[in-house]
Amino acid sequence: MFLFKKNVDKSMLYVGIAIPKHIQSSIEMLYCGGIPKGETKDIQLVVDGLTYDAIITKYNTSVEMMQIHYGAKSAVAVKLRCIFKYTDQQISMNHLIAEEKREYAGIYIENSQLHFECVALDDIENECEHTLTMDEQAIENYYEMKDTTAHYEFKEKVSKFRKVNQDIIENLKQLYDCRCQICGEIVGLECGTKVSQAHHIKYFSKSLNNDSDNIVILCPNHHALIHNQNPIFDRQQKKFIFPNGYVAELKLNKHL
Ligand SMILES: [Zn+2]
Ligand SMILES: [Zn+2]
């Protein structure tokens, strides 16, 4: 089960990560009886197939706060700095990291354990060679397509990038039950299906930004219209403003 995407930062490489509120209960279910406030539990993390020790703390605060900790010298921190060496180097030199070079991990629960699927700069660059010549809509299609026919080695080689990014999109579609955020419709119900598409507010081909706050879920008509007319998205008011002045507000919004 996919939980969330974590962009790599200094804390992740040296200290640990905070667990977003909406997935705390899924994580607690892993540990019998949950985690009482103010308590700490020993846990295991699986990073790229290897298992490491860490601890998880639920703080005794009014705001629900839960964190996974490991020391800077722990085996898991060393492993993460080895995988994400690009981010580690940039941080140590106080450099800002370009959006299209941001490394990240997909955090999953599999076989009752927490897994980190690490997407490092190499994975991003390898994957993006495939999409160099595609336009934005073709790229968006490509990442939404669940390729069940690809043979095993191919999947193993390219899958981390695609897996994590497809799961982010899938989670958002589930959040809206495949409804278009502009018109609220679900397309395809009468045929026994639901068709919706993920649109990247800042074009994915330029930003490689597949964070949920860069994505809106749309019906195929509204998606085509947006690529046809290139409206500006007003983030504050959550609306698309078309070149002729037409305004399409988001009827549904749970995540922006
Ligand atoms: Zn629509
Ligand atoms: Zn799009």
mmCIF file of C-alpha atoms and ligand atoms in Angstrom:
data_model
loop_
_atom_site.group_PDB
_atom_site.id
_atom_site.type_symbol
_atom_site.label_atom_id
_atom_site.label_comp_id
_atom_site.label_asym_id
_atom_site.label_seq_id
_atom_site.Cartn_x
_atom_site.Cartn_y
_atom_site.Cartn_z
ATOM 1 C CA MET A 1 0.000 0.000 0.000
ATOM 2 C CA PHE A 2 1.391 3.378 -1.018
ATOM 3 C CA LEU A 3 1.367 5.918 1.820
ATOM 4 C CA PHE A 4 3.114 9.092 0.708
ATOM 5 C CA LYS A 5 5.938 10.646 -1.248
ATOM 6 C CA LYS A 6 8.789 12.140 0.736
ATOM 7 C CA ASN A 7 11.146 14.556 -0.962
ATOM 8 C CA VAL A 8 14.688 14.050 0.320
ATOM 9 C CA ASP A 9 15.888 16.711 2.739
ATOM 10 C CA LYS A 10 18.622 17.042 5.338
ATOM 11 C CA SER A 11 16.421 15.648 8.081
ATOM 12 C CA MET A 12 15.729 12.471 6.101
ATOM 13 C CA LEU A 13 19.461 11.892 5.516
ATOM 14 C CA TYR A 14 20.592 12.549 9.091
ATOM 15 C CA VAL A 15 17.729 12.381 11.605
ATOM 16 C CA GLY A 16 14.492 10.811 10.427
ATOM 17 C CA ILE A 17 11.145 11.746 8.924
ATOM 18 C CA ALA A 18 7.867 13.143 10.197
ATOM 19 C CA ILE A 19 4.745 11.115 9.383
ATOM 20 C CA PRO A 20 1.925 13.197 7.835
ATOM 21 C CA LYS A 21 -1.212 13.195 9.972
ATOM 22 C CA HIS A 22 -3.496 11.485 7.432
ATOM 23 C CA ILE A 23 -1.421 8.306 7.311
ATOM 24 C CA GLN A 24 -0.485 7.999 10.994
ATOM 25 C CA SER A 25 -3.299 5.542 11.676
ATOM 26 C CA SER A 26 -2.207 3.255 8.795
ATOM 27 C CA ILE A 27 1.279 3.128 10.287
ATOM 28 C CA GLU A 28 0.002 2.567 13.826
ATOM 29 C CA MET A 29 -1.922 -0.486 12.644
ATOM 30 C CA LEU A 30 1.410 -2.159 11.950
ATOM 31 C CA TYR A 31 2.227 -2.236 15.639
ATOM 32 C CA CYS A 32 -0.036 -4.238 17.952
ATOM 33 C CA GLY A 33 -2.121 -1.986 20.114
ATOM 34 C CA GLY A 34 -1.011 1.118 18.216
ATOM 35 C CA ILE A 35 1.430 3.583 19.745
ATOM 36 C CA PRO A 36 0.318 5.383 22.929
ATOM 37 C CA LYS A 37 1.041 9.123 23.092
ATOM 38 C CA GLY A 38 4.475 9.909 24.457
ATOM 39 C CA GLU A 39 5.792 6.439 23.634
ATOM 40 C CA THR A 40 8.462 5.048 21.361
ATOM 41 C CA LYS A 41 8.618 1.713 19.553
ATOM 42 C CA ASP A 42 11.452 -0.134 17.837
ATOM 43 C CA ILE A 43 10.629 -0.653 14.189
ATOM 44 C CA GLN A 44 12.248 -1.923 11.030
ATOM 45 C CA LEU A 45 12.543 -0.108 7.725
ATOM 46 C CA VAL A 46 13.156 -1.811 4.419
ATOM 47 C CA VAL A 47 15.262 0.372 2.135
ATOM 48 C CA ASP A 48 15.903 -0.992 -1.337
ATOM 49 C CA GLY A 49 15.368 -4.551 -0.100
ATOM 50 C CA LEU A 50 17.537 -4.398 3.044
ATOM 51 C CA THR A 51 16.130 -4.182 6.561
ATOM 52 C CA TYR A 52 17.284 -1.567 9.080
ATOM 53 C CA ASP A 53 16.443 -0.667 12.688
ATOM 54 C CA ALA A 54 14.795 2.608 13.584
ATOM 55 C CA ILE A 55 12.406 3.930 16.195
ATOM 56 C CA ILE A 56 9.036 5.587 15.930
ATOM 57 C CA THR A 57 7.743 8.143 18.442
ATOM 58 C CA LYS A 58 4.259 9.483 18.988
ATOM 59 C CA TYR A 59 4.641 12.791 20.769
ATOM 60 C CA ASN A 60 2.581 13.836 23.728
ATOM 61 C CA THR A 61 1.370 17.031 22.071
ATOM 62 C CA SER A 62 -2.097 18.307 21.261
ATOM 63 C CA VAL A 63 -1.306 18.241 17.534
ATOM 64 C CA GLU A 64 -0.856 14.630 16.434
ATOM 65 C CA MET A 65 2.884 14.285 15.807
ATOM 66 C CA MET A 66 4.638 11.098 14.864
ATOM 67 C CA GLN A 67 8.222 10.681 13.740
ATOM 68 C CA ILE A 68 10.557 7.953 12.566
ATOM 69 C CA HIS A 69 14.047 8.463 13.978
ATOM 70 C CA TYR A 70 17.473 7.092 13.249
ATOM 71 C CA GLY A 71 20.768 8.668 14.224
ATOM 72 C CA ALA A 72 23.106 10.338 11.731
ATOM 73 C CA LYS A 73 25.538 7.413 12.158
ATOM 74 C CA SER A 74 22.905 4.658 11.953
ATOM 75 C CA ALA A 75 23.161 2.103 9.168
ATOM 76 C CA VAL A 76 19.949 3.354 7.570
ATOM 77 C CA ALA A 77 21.119 6.991 7.510
ATOM 78 C CA VAL A 78 24.426 5.926 5.939
ATOM 79 C CA LYS A 79 22.521 3.880 3.342
ATOM 80 C CA LEU A 80 20.170 6.772 2.532
ATOM 81 C CA ARG A 81 23.097 9.182 2.102
ATOM 82 C CA CYS A 82 24.718 6.647 -0.206
ATOM 83 C CA ILE A 83 21.557 6.338 -2.342
ATOM 84 C CA PHE A 84 20.803 10.065 -2.300
ATOM 85 C CA LYS A 85 24.389 11.259 -2.633
ATOM 86 C CA TYR A 86 23.440 14.033 -5.034
ATOM 87 C CA THR A 87 21.072 15.687 -2.534
ATOM 88 C CA ASP A 88 23.557 15.138 0.300
ATOM 89 C CA GLN A 89 26.327 16.860 -1.670
ATOM 90 C CA GLN A 90 24.118 19.781 -2.671
ATOM 91 C CA ILE A 91 22.946 20.267 0.920
ATOM 92 C CA SER A 92 26.499 20.162 2.252
ATOM 93 C CA MET A 93 27.450 22.931 -0.211
ATOM 94 C CA ASN A 94 24.304 24.918 0.609
ATOM 95 C CA HIS A 95 23.176 24.682 -2.996
ATOM 96 C CA LEU A 96 19.537 24.932 -3.981
ATOM 97 C CA ILE A 97 18.338 21.826 -5.817
ATOM 98 C CA ALA A 98 16.592 22.346 -9.161
ATOM 99 C CA GLU A 99 13.031 21.079 -9.248
ATOM 100 C CA GLU A 100 13.797 18.482 -11.944
ATOM 101 C CA LYS A 101 16.665 17.055 -9.879
ATOM 102 C CA ARG A 102 14.800 16.566 -6.633
ATOM 103 C CA GLU A 103 15.281 13.066 -5.254
ATOM 104 C CA TYR A 104 12.495 11.394 -3.279
ATOM 105 C CA ALA A 105 11.205 8.193 -1.741
ATOM 106 C CA GLY A 106 7.834 6.510 -1.946
ATOM 107 C CA ILE A 107 6.860 5.267 1.509
ATOM 108 C CA TYR A 108 4.891 1.988 1.423
ATOM 109 C CA ILE A 109 3.537 -0.688 3.713
ATOM 110 C CA GLU A 110 4.283 -4.117 2.285
ATOM 111 C CA ASN A 111 4.154 -7.438 4.166
ATOM 112 C CA SER A 112 3.488 -5.530 7.401
ATOM 113 C CA GLN A 113 6.709 -3.555 7.094
ATOM 114 C CA LEU A 114 7.540 0.009 6.155
ATOM 115 C CA HIS A 115 9.334 0.200 2.830
ATOM 116 C CA PHE A 116 11.200 3.104 1.244
ATOM 117 C CA GLU A 117 11.280 3.001 -2.576
ATOM 118 C CA CYS A 118 14.157 5.356 -3.302
ATOM 119 C CA VAL A 119 14.077 7.399 -6.514
ATOM 120 C CA ALA A 120 17.560 8.858 -6.906
ATOM 121 C CA LEU A 121 18.813 11.263 -9.552
ATOM 122 C CA ASP A 122 20.106 8.347 -11.668
ATOM 123 C CA ASP A 123 16.634 6.789 -11.719
ATOM 124 C CA ILE A 124 15.102 10.123 -12.711
ATOM 125 C CA GLU A 125 17.620 10.743 -15.493
ATOM 126 C CA ASN A 126 17.399 7.175 -16.874
ATOM 127 C CA GLU A 127 13.639 7.324 -16.921
ATOM 128 C CA CYS A 128 13.504 10.727 -18.541
ATOM 129 C CA GLU A 129 15.562 9.584 -21.492
ATOM 130 C CA HIS A 130 12.446 7.632 -22.508
ATOM 131 C CA THR A 131 10.313 10.747 -22.545
ATOM 132 C CA LEU A 132 12.719 13.279 -24.108
ATOM 133 C CA THR A 133 10.914 13.459 -27.422
ATOM 134 C CA MET A 134 7.351 13.255 -26.094
ATOM 135 C CA ASP A 135 5.046 16.220 -25.614
ATOM 136 C CA GLU A 136 3.362 16.964 -22.302
ATOM 137 C CA GLN A 137 0.149 15.052 -22.975
ATOM 138 C CA ALA A 138 2.006 12.010 -24.265
ATOM 139 C CA ILE A 139 4.159 12.028 -21.129
ATOM 140 C CA GLU A 140 1.114 12.311 -18.887
ATOM 141 C CA ASN A 141 -0.478 9.366 -20.725
ATOM 142 C CA TYR A 142 2.712 7.363 -20.462
ATOM 143 C CA TYR A 143 2.897 7.719 -16.689
ATOM 144 C CA GLU A 144 -0.744 6.855 -16.172
ATOM 145 C CA MET A 145 -0.609 3.711 -18.245
ATOM 146 C CA LYS A 146 -0.192 0.652 -16.047
ATOM 147 C CA ASP A 147 2.109 -1.443 -18.173
ATOM 148 C CA THR A 148 1.304 -5.014 -17.231
ATOM 149 C CA THR A 149 2.886 -6.490 -20.335
ATOM 150 C CA ALA A 150 6.455 -5.314 -19.804
ATOM 151 C CA HIS A 151 8.641 -8.252 -19.017
ATOM 152 C CA TYR A 152 10.278 -8.686 -15.640
ATOM 153 C CA GLU A 153 13.736 -7.145 -16.167
ATOM 154 C CA PHE A 154 12.283 -4.118 -17.867
ATOM 155 C CA LYS A 155 9.902 -3.541 -14.968
ATOM 156 C CA GLU A 156 12.697 -3.993 -12.437
ATOM 157 C CA LYS A 157 14.881 -1.508 -14.266
ATOM 158 C CA VAL A 158 12.483 1.352 -14.790
ATOM 159 C CA SER A 159 9.835 0.585 -12.256
ATOM 160 C CA LYS A 160 10.804 2.577 -9.178
ATOM 161 C CA PHE A 161 10.252 5.929 -10.859
ATOM 162 C CA ARG A 162 7.073 4.830 -12.589
ATOM 163 C CA LYS A 163 5.726 2.881 -9.627
ATOM 164 C CA VAL A 164 6.025 5.753 -7.161
ATOM 165 C CA ASN A 165 4.707 8.332 -9.618
ATOM 166 C CA GLN A 166 1.776 6.185 -10.743
ATOM 167 C CA ASP A 167 0.868 5.500 -7.118
ATOM 168 C CA ILE A 168 0.793 9.229 -6.314
ATOM 169 C CA ILE A 169 -1.657 9.736 -9.196
ATOM 170 C CA GLU A 170 -3.721 6.674 -8.258
ATOM 171 C CA ASN A 171 -4.110 7.925 -4.670
ATOM 172 C CA LEU A 172 -5.380 11.280 -5.921
ATOM 173 C CA LYS A 173 -7.864 9.639 -8.291
ATOM 174 C CA GLN A 174 -9.169 7.590 -5.377
ATOM 175 C CA LEU A 175 -9.477 10.747 -3.274
ATOM 176 C CA TYR A 176 -11.874 12.175 -5.900
ATOM 177 C CA ASP A 177 -13.408 8.835 -6.895
ATOM 178 C CA CYS A 178 -12.236 9.741 -10.432
ATOM 179 C CA ARG A 179 -14.415 12.897 -10.520
ATOM 180 C CA CYS A 180 -13.189 15.863 -12.537
ATOM 181 C CA GLN A 181 -12.174 18.671 -10.194
ATOM 182 C CA ILE A 182 -13.603 21.252 -12.639
ATOM 183 C CA CYS A 183 -17.018 19.797 -13.570
ATOM 184 C CA GLY A 184 -17.434 17.182 -10.845
ATOM 185 C CA GLU A 185 -18.426 14.481 -13.374
ATOM 186 C CA ILE A 186 -17.315 10.869 -13.450
ATOM 187 C CA VAL A 187 -16.869 9.820 -17.079
ATOM 188 C CA GLY A 188 -17.671 6.258 -18.112
ATOM 189 C CA LEU A 189 -19.975 5.066 -15.316
ATOM 190 C CA GLU A 190 -22.630 3.947 -17.826
ATOM 191 C CA CYS A 191 -20.040 1.673 -19.426
ATOM 192 C CA GLY A 192 -18.982 0.247 -16.096
ATOM 193 C CA THR A 193 -15.735 2.202 -15.826
ATOM 194 C CA LYS A 194 -14.331 5.494 -14.544
ATOM 195 C CA VAL A 195 -12.025 7.547 -16.739
ATOM 196 C CA SER A 196 -10.080 10.429 -15.257
ATOM 197 C CA GLN A 197 -6.694 11.947 -15.968
ATOM 198 C CA ALA A 198 -3.967 13.654 -13.982
ATOM 199 C CA HIS A 199 -2.908 17.080 -15.219
ATOM 200 C CA HIS A 200 0.308 18.707 -14.045
ATOM 201 C CA ILE A 201 -0.136 22.401 -13.256
ATOM 202 C CA LYS A 202 3.542 23.101 -13.891
ATOM 203 C CA TYR A 203 4.176 20.906 -16.909
ATOM 204 C CA PHE A 204 5.759 17.627 -15.879
ATOM 205 C CA SER A 205 8.001 17.645 -18.966
ATOM 206 C CA LYS A 206 9.661 20.799 -17.597
ATOM 207 C CA SER A 207 9.452 20.404 -13.831
ATOM 208 C CA LEU A 208 9.360 16.601 -13.354
ATOM 209 C CA ASN A 209 7.215 17.625 -10.409
ATOM 210 C CA ASN A 210 4.700 14.883 -9.658
ATOM 211 C CA ASP A 211 3.933 16.069 -6.109
ATOM 212 C CA SER A 212 0.221 15.983 -5.409
ATOM 213 C CA ASP A 213 0.178 19.781 -5.072
ATOM 214 C CA ASN A 214 1.193 20.020 -8.747
ATOM 215 C CA ILE A 215 -1.629 17.760 -9.959
ATOM 216 C CA VAL A 216 -5.338 18.244 -10.672
ATOM 217 C CA ILE A 217 -7.651 15.349 -11.549
ATOM 218 C CA LEU A 218 -9.720 16.080 -14.669
ATOM 219 C CA CYS A 219 -12.147 14.465 -17.087
ATOM 220 C CA PRO A 220 -10.696 13.890 -20.583
ATOM 221 C CA ASN A 221 -12.641 16.883 -22.007
ATOM 222 C CA HIS A 222 -11.396 19.399 -19.497
ATOM 223 C CA HIS A 223 -7.904 17.976 -19.757
ATOM 224 C CA ALA A 224 -7.895 18.376 -23.548
ATOM 225 C CA LEU A 225 -9.309 21.892 -23.235
ATOM 226 C CA ILE A 226 -6.563 22.918 -20.862
ATOM 227 C CA HIS A 227 -3.808 21.667 -23.167
ATOM 228 C CA ASN A 228 -5.549 23.334 -26.102
ATOM 229 C CA GLN A 229 -5.818 26.773 -24.486
ATOM 230 C CA ASN A 230 -3.109 26.802 -21.815
ATOM 231 C CA PRO A 231 -4.994 28.737 -19.138
ATOM 232 C CA ILE A 232 -3.153 30.202 -16.155
ATOM 233 C CA PHE A 233 -3.856 28.471 -12.840
ATOM 234 C CA ASP A 234 -4.567 30.878 -9.991
ATOM 235 C CA ARG A 235 -3.311 28.938 -6.978
ATOM 236 C CA GLN A 236 -4.861 31.143 -4.378
ATOM 237 C CA GLN A 237 -8.351 31.129 -5.832
ATOM 238 C CA LYS A 238 -8.064 27.624 -7.288
ATOM 239 C CA LYS A 239 -9.236 28.510 -10.750
ATOM 240 C CA PHE A 240 -8.053 28.294 -14.341
ATOM 241 C CA ILE A 241 -8.142 31.594 -16.240
ATOM 242 C CA PHE A 242 -8.376 31.118 -20.014
ATOM 243 C CA PRO A 243 -6.825 33.539 -22.537
ATOM 244 C CA ASN A 244 -10.285 34.857 -23.535
ATOM 245 C CA GLY A 245 -11.127 35.616 -19.903
ATOM 246 C CA TYR A 246 -13.249 32.540 -19.218
ATOM 247 C CA VAL A 247 -12.762 31.283 -15.659
ATOM 248 C CA ALA A 248 -13.079 27.629 -14.679
ATOM 249 C CA GLU A 249 -13.164 27.244 -10.910
ATOM 250 C CA LEU A 250 -12.372 23.983 -9.224
ATOM 251 C CA LYS A 251 -15.724 22.623 -8.092
ATOM 252 C CA LEU A 252 -13.982 19.936 -6.068
ATOM 253 C CA ASN A 253 -10.823 20.450 -4.117
ATOM 254 C CA LYS A 254 -9.491 18.396 -1.240
ATOM 255 C CA HIS A 255 -5.768 18.671 -1.757
ATOM 256 C CA LEU A 256 -4.652 22.020 -3.238
HETATM 257 ZN ZN ZN B 1 -14.517 17.981 -16.395
HETATM 258 ZN ZN ZN B 2 -2.149 17.655 -18.638
#
